[in-house]
Amino acid sequence: SEKEQPAATTLHGVVLEVPVIDMSDPEEDKVVERIAEASRGWGIFQVVNHGIPDEVIRELQRVGKEFFELPQAEKEAVAKDPAGGSIEGYGTSLQKDVDGKRGWVDHLFHRIWPPSAVNYKFWPKNPSSYREANEEYAKKLLEVGDRLFRSLSIGLGLEAHELKEGAGGEDIIHLLKINYYPPCPRPDLALGVVAHTDMSAITILVPNEVQGLQVFKDEHWYDVKYIPNALIIHIGDQIEILSNGKYKSVYHRTTVDKE
């Protein structure tokens, strides 16, 4: 609708510099404080020196991009099974969302942890290194997730282990979603993903070099400034609920691009 079109609703010329947190800071108390503060006031922050090697992230991005550049028939080999009711698999753009709005996006969704929850039927066989790249990333991701949970827990005045236990403990499902935004002839009128909060506990976003993420802050939509090799952390609905609203899930959307 007109009141949601990005050209009309984005505050232009201003890039939102969301909090950036250095996870290698030897003063752990400071890291905890910054994460808690950003989660209360923003619901979004970026982390640097997070412990996931650049090459692991680059490889994850490479195999994801290669998958989406395959012919449509090959992508359909891991398509969602509508009858099965699973969210896993490949889905194509212009599927209606709840309010009849359509996002200009293709996506691939599958579980990457714990091993008991993984269904390789939805993991692409091509490129051949897809599985290895994802499993390597998942291993490193778990450490980042655990550290975020500990910091968020301490930031609420709880014991370090309590928030993660409340969210499911060792049974927490880790889902990977790759969003692929095809070139769009009218990016001023369309959105890749319409405005929403994430239903997850925590979203750990790996951006690429193409600007797209926007966040709603102080009654305006802003582009978020990316930082090379940073991860963007979204507080999701489950953490907002578990924290009794002390931490805020971030309201965000994605724009698209002609190129």
CSV table of C-alpha atoms in Angstrom, one decimal:
chain,number,residue,atom,x,y,z
A,1,SER,CA,0.0,0.0,0.0
A,2,GLU,CA,1.1,3.6,-0.4
A,3,LYS,CA,1.7,4.1,3.3
A,4,GLU,CA,4.2,1.2,3.2
A,5,GLN,CA,6.0,1.8,-0.1
A,6,PRO,CA,9.7,2.4,0.7
A,7,ALA,CA,10.2,5.4,-1.5
A,8,ALA,CA,7.5,7.3,0.4
A,9,THR,CA,8.2,6.0,3.9
A,10,THR,CA,12.1,5.9,4.2
A,11,LEU,CA,13.9,8.7,5.9
A,12,HIS,CA,16.4,9.5,3.2
A,13,GLY,CA,19.9,10.8,3.7
A,14,VAL,CA,20.2,9.3,7.2
A,15,VAL,CA,21.7,5.9,7.9
A,16,LEU,CA,20.9,4.4,11.2
A,17,GLU,CA,24.0,3.5,13.2
A,18,VAL,CA,22.8,0.7,15.5
A,19,PRO,CA,25.0,-0.1,18.5
A,20,VAL,CA,28.2,-2.0,17.6
A,21,ILE,CA,29.6,-4.3,20.3
A,22,ASP,CA,33.1,-5.8,20.3
A,23,MET,CA,32.8,-9.3,21.7
A,24,SER,CA,36.5,-9.6,22.1
A,25,ASP,CA,36.5,-6.9,24.8
A,26,PRO,CA,38.3,-8.5,27.8
A,27,GLU,CA,35.9,-6.7,30.2
A,28,GLU,CA,33.1,-9.2,30.0
A,29,ASP,CA,30.9,-7.0,32.3
A,30,LYS,CA,31.0,-4.3,29.7
A,31,VAL,CA,30.0,-6.6,26.9
A,32,VAL,CA,27.0,-7.8,28.9
A,33,GLU,CA,26.0,-4.3,29.8
A,34,ARG,CA,26.2,-3.2,26.1
A,35,ILE,CA,24.2,-6.2,24.9
A,36,ALA,CA,21.5,-5.7,27.5
A,37,GLU,CA,21.3,-1.9,26.8
A,38,ALA,CA,21.0,-2.4,23.1
A,39,SER,CA,18.3,-5.0,23.5
A,40,ARG,CA,16.3,-2.8,25.8
A,41,GLY,CA,16.5,0.4,23.7
A,42,TRP,CA,16.9,-0.9,20.2
A,43,GLY,CA,16.2,-4.7,19.8
A,44,ILE,CA,19.0,-4.8,17.3
A,45,PHE,CA,22.8,-4.5,17.4
A,46,GLN,CA,25.9,-5.5,15.5
A,47,VAL,CA,28.7,-7.7,16.9
A,48,VAL,CA,32.3,-7.7,15.7
A,49,ASN,CA,35.1,-10.0,16.7
A,50,HIS,CA,32.4,-12.6,17.3
A,51,GLY,CA,34.6,-15.7,16.8
A,52,ILE,CA,33.2,-16.9,13.4
A,53,PRO,CA,36.1,-16.8,11.0
A,54,ASP,CA,35.5,-14.6,7.9
A,55,GLU,CA,36.2,-17.6,5.6
A,56,VAL,CA,33.5,-19.6,7.2
A,57,ILE,CA,31.0,-16.8,6.6
A,58,ARG,CA,32.2,-16.3,3.0
A,59,GLU,CA,31.8,-20.0,2.3
A,60,LEU,CA,28.3,-20.0,3.7
A,61,GLN,CA,27.4,-17.0,1.5
A,62,ARG,CA,29.1,-18.5,-1.6
A,63,VAL,CA,27.1,-21.8,-1.4
A,64,GLY,CA,23.9,-20.0,-0.7
A,65,LYS,CA,24.3,-17.7,-3.7
A,66,GLU,CA,25.3,-20.6,-6.0
A,67,PHE,CA,22.2,-22.4,-5.0
A,68,PHE,CA,19.9,-19.5,-6.0
A,69,GLU,CA,21.7,-19.1,-9.3
A,70,LEU,CA,20.8,-22.7,-10.3
A,71,PRO,CA,18.0,-23.4,-12.9
A,72,GLN,CA,14.6,-23.3,-11.3
A,73,ALA,CA,14.1,-27.1,-11.7
A,74,GLU,CA,17.1,-27.8,-9.6
A,75,LYS,CA,15.9,-25.5,-6.8
A,76,GLU,CA,12.5,-27.1,-6.9
A,77,ALA,CA,14.3,-30.4,-5.9
A,78,VAL,CA,14.3,-29.1,-2.3
A,79,ALA,CA,10.9,-27.3,-2.5
A,80,LYS,CA,8.6,-26.9,0.4
A,81,ASP,CA,6.1,-29.7,0.8
A,82,PRO,CA,2.7,-27.8,1.2
A,83,ALA,CA,0.9,-31.0,2.1
A,84,GLY,CA,3.5,-31.8,4.8
A,85,GLY,CA,2.9,-28.5,6.6
A,86,SER,CA,6.7,-28.0,7.1
A,87,ILE,CA,8.3,-24.6,6.8
A,88,GLU,CA,11.5,-26.2,5.5
A,89,GLY,CA,12.6,-26.1,1.9
A,90,TYR,CA,12.8,-23.7,-1.0
A,91,GLY,CA,10.0,-21.2,-1.6
A,92,THR,CA,9.7,-18.8,-4.4
A,93,SER,CA,8.8,-15.1,-4.5
A,94,LEU,CA,5.4,-13.4,-4.6
A,95,GLN,CA,3.7,-15.8,-2.2
A,96,LYS,CA,1.0,-14.1,-0.3
A,97,ASP,CA,1.6,-13.3,3.3
A,98,VAL,CA,-1.0,-13.1,6.0
A,99,ASP,CA,-2.4,-9.6,5.0
A,100,GLY,CA,-2.3,-10.4,1.3
A,101,LYS,CA,0.9,-8.4,0.9
A,102,ARG,CA,3.6,-10.0,-1.2
A,103,GLY,CA,7.4,-9.9,-0.6
A,104,TRP,CA,9.8,-9.7,-3.6
A,105,VAL,CA,11.9,-12.6,-2.3
A,106,ASP,CA,12.9,-16.3,-2.8
A,107,HIS,CA,14.0,-18.2,0.3
A,108,LEU,CA,15.5,-21.5,1.5
A,109,PHE,CA,14.7,-22.6,5.0
A,110,HIS,CA,16.0,-25.6,6.9
A,111,ARG,CA,17.1,-26.7,10.4
A,112,ILE,CA,20.8,-26.9,11.1
A,113,TRP,CA,20.9,-27.9,14.8
A,114,PRO,CA,20.4,-30.1,16.8
A,115,PRO,CA,21.4,-33.1,14.7
A,116,SER,CA,18.2,-34.9,15.7
A,117,ALA,CA,16.1,-32.1,14.2
A,118,VAL,CA,17.9,-31.9,10.8
A,119,ASN,CA,16.2,-33.3,7.7
A,120,TYR,CA,18.8,-33.4,4.9
A,121,LYS,CA,16.0,-33.8,2.3
A,122,PHE,CA,15.7,-30.0,2.4
A,123,TRP,CA,19.5,-29.3,2.0
A,124,PRO,CA,20.7,-28.7,-1.6
A,125,LYS,CA,23.0,-31.4,-3.1
A,126,ASN,CA,24.3,-28.7,-5.4
A,127,PRO,CA,26.6,-27.0,-4.8
A,128,SER,CA,28.4,-30.1,-3.5
A,129,SER,CA,30.0,-28.2,-0.6
A,130,TYR,CA,26.7,-26.8,0.7
A,131,ARG,CA,26.4,-29.3,3.5
A,132,GLU,CA,30.0,-28.9,4.7
A,133,ALA,CA,29.7,-25.1,4.6
A,134,ASN,CA,26.5,-25.1,6.7
A,135,GLU,CA,27.7,-27.6,9.2
A,136,GLU,CA,31.0,-25.7,9.7
A,137,TYR,CA,29.0,-22.4,10.2
A,138,ALA,CA,26.5,-24.1,12.6
A,139,LYS,CA,29.4,-25.2,14.9
A,140,LYS,CA,30.7,-21.7,15.2
A,141,LEU,CA,27.2,-20.2,15.4
A,142,LEU,CA,26.3,-22.2,18.5
A,143,GLU,CA,29.1,-20.5,20.5
A,144,VAL,CA,27.9,-17.0,19.5
A,145,GLY,CA,24.3,-18.0,20.3
A,146,ASP,CA,25.3,-19.3,23.8
A,147,ARG,CA,27.2,-16.2,24.5
A,148,LEU,CA,24.3,-13.9,23.6
A,149,PHE,CA,22.0,-16.0,25.7
A,150,ARG,CA,24.4,-15.7,28.7
A,151,SER,CA,24.7,-11.9,28.3
A,152,LEU,CA,21.0,-11.4,27.9
A,153,SER,CA,20.3,-13.5,31.0
A,154,ILE,CA,22.8,-11.7,33.2
A,155,GLY,CA,21.5,-8.4,31.9
A,156,LEU,CA,18.1,-9.3,33.4
A,157,GLY,CA,19.7,-10.0,36.8
A,158,LEU,CA,19.3,-13.8,36.2
A,159,GLU,CA,21.9,-16.5,36.4
A,160,ALA,CA,23.8,-16.9,33.2
A,161,HIS,CA,22.1,-20.2,32.2
A,162,GLU,CA,18.5,-19.3,33.0
A,163,LEU,CA,17.3,-17.5,29.8
A,164,LYS,CA,18.6,-20.2,27.5
A,165,GLU,CA,16.9,-22.9,29.7
A,166,GLY,CA,13.7,-20.9,29.5
A,167,ALA,CA,13.9,-20.8,25.7
A,168,GLY,CA,14.4,-24.6,25.4
A,169,GLY,CA,17.9,-25.3,26.6
A,170,GLU,CA,19.8,-27.9,24.5
A,171,ASP,CA,16.7,-28.7,22.5
A,172,ILE,CA,16.5,-25.2,21.0
A,173,ILE,CA,16.1,-25.5,17.2
A,174,HIS,CA,18.5,-23.5,15.0
A,175,LEU,CA,16.9,-22.7,11.6
A,176,LEU,CA,18.8,-21.3,8.7
A,177,LYS,CA,17.0,-19.0,6.3
A,178,ILE,CA,18.6,-17.6,3.1
A,179,ASN,CA,16.7,-14.7,1.6
A,180,TYR,CA,17.4,-14.1,-2.1
A,181,TYR,CA,16.0,-10.8,-3.6
A,182,PRO,CA,15.8,-11.0,-7.4
A,183,PRO,CA,16.2,-7.7,-9.3
A,184,CYS,CA,13.0,-5.7,-9.0
A,185,PRO,CA,11.9,-3.3,-11.8
A,186,ARG,CA,10.2,-1.0,-9.3
A,187,PRO,CA,12.1,-1.0,-6.0
A,188,ASP,CA,10.3,2.2,-4.9
A,189,LEU,CA,7.0,0.3,-4.7
A,190,ALA,CA,8.0,-3.1,-3.4
A,191,LEU,CA,9.5,-4.7,-0.3
A,192,GLY,CA,11.6,-7.8,-0.1
A,193,VAL,CA,10.1,-8.7,3.2
A,194,VAL,CA,7.2,-6.6,4.6
A,195,ALA,CA,7.5,-5.0,8.1
A,196,HIS,CA,7.5,-7.6,10.9
A,197,THR,CA,9.2,-8.7,14.1
A,198,ASP,CA,10.9,-12.1,14.1
A,199,MET,CA,9.1,-15.0,15.9
A,200,SER,CA,12.5,-16.5,16.9
A,201,ALA,CA,14.2,-16.0,20.2
A,202,ILE,CA,17.3,-14.5,18.5
A,203,THR,CA,18.1,-13.9,14.8
A,204,ILE,CA,21.7,-13.8,13.8
A,205,LEU,CA,21.8,-12.1,10.4
A,206,VAL,CA,24.7,-12.4,8.0
A,207,PRO,CA,24.3,-9.5,5.5
A,208,ASN,CA,26.1,-9.1,2.2
A,209,GLU,CA,27.4,-5.9,0.6
A,210,VAL,CA,24.0,-4.9,-0.8
A,211,GLN,CA,22.0,-2.5,1.4
A,212,GLY,CA,18.5,-3.7,2.2
A,213,LEU,CA,17.7,-3.9,5.9
A,214,GLN,CA,15.5,-1.1,7.4
A,215,VAL,CA,14.5,-0.6,11.0
A,216,PHE,CA,11.6,1.4,12.4
A,217,LYS,CA,12.8,3.8,15.1
A,218,ASP,CA,11.3,7.0,16.5
A,219,GLU,CA,8.4,6.7,14.1
A,220,HIS,CA,10.6,6.5,10.9
A,221,TRP,CA,12.0,3.9,8.7
A,222,TYR,CA,15.8,4.0,8.4
A,223,ASP,CA,18.5,2.1,6.4
A,224,VAL,CA,20.8,0.2,8.7
A,225,LYS,CA,24.5,0.9,8.2
A,226,TYR,CA,26.4,-2.4,7.6
A,227,ILE,CA,29.8,-3.0,9.1
A,228,PRO,CA,32.2,-5.4,7.3
A,229,ASN,CA,32.4,-8.9,8.9
A,230,ALA,CA,29.8,-7.9,11.6
A,231,LEU,CA,26.8,-10.1,12.5
A,232,ILE,CA,23.5,-8.2,12.9
A,233,ILE,CA,21.6,-9.5,16.0
A,234,HIS,CA,17.8,-9.1,16.2
A,235,ILE,CA,15.9,-9.7,19.4
A,236,GLY,CA,12.9,-11.9,18.5
A,237,ASP,CA,9.5,-12.2,20.0
A,238,GLN,CA,10.4,-15.1,22.3
A,239,ILE,CA,13.1,-13.1,24.1
A,240,GLU,CA,10.7,-10.1,24.4
A,241,ILE,CA,8.2,-12.4,26.0
A,242,LEU,CA,10.7,-14.3,28.2
A,243,SER,CA,12.1,-11.0,29.5
A,244,ASN,CA,8.6,-9.7,30.3
A,245,GLY,CA,9.0,-6.9,27.7
A,246,LYS,CA,12.3,-5.6,29.1
A,247,TYR,CA,14.1,-6.6,25.8
A,248,LYS,CA,12.3,-5.4,22.6
A,249,SER,CA,11.9,-7.4,19.4
A,250,VAL,CA,12.9,-5.2,16.5
A,251,TYR,CA,10.4,-4.1,13.9
A,252,HIS,CA,12.1,-4.3,10.5
A,253,ARG,CA,11.7,-4.8,6.8
A,254,THR,CA,13.8,-5.3,3.7
A,255,THR,CA,14.0,-3.2,0.5
A,256,VAL,CA,14.9,-4.4,-2.9
A,257,ASP,CA,17.1,-3.3,-5.8
A,258,LYS,CA,17.0,-2.9,-9.6
A,259,GLU,CA,20.4,-4.5,-10.1
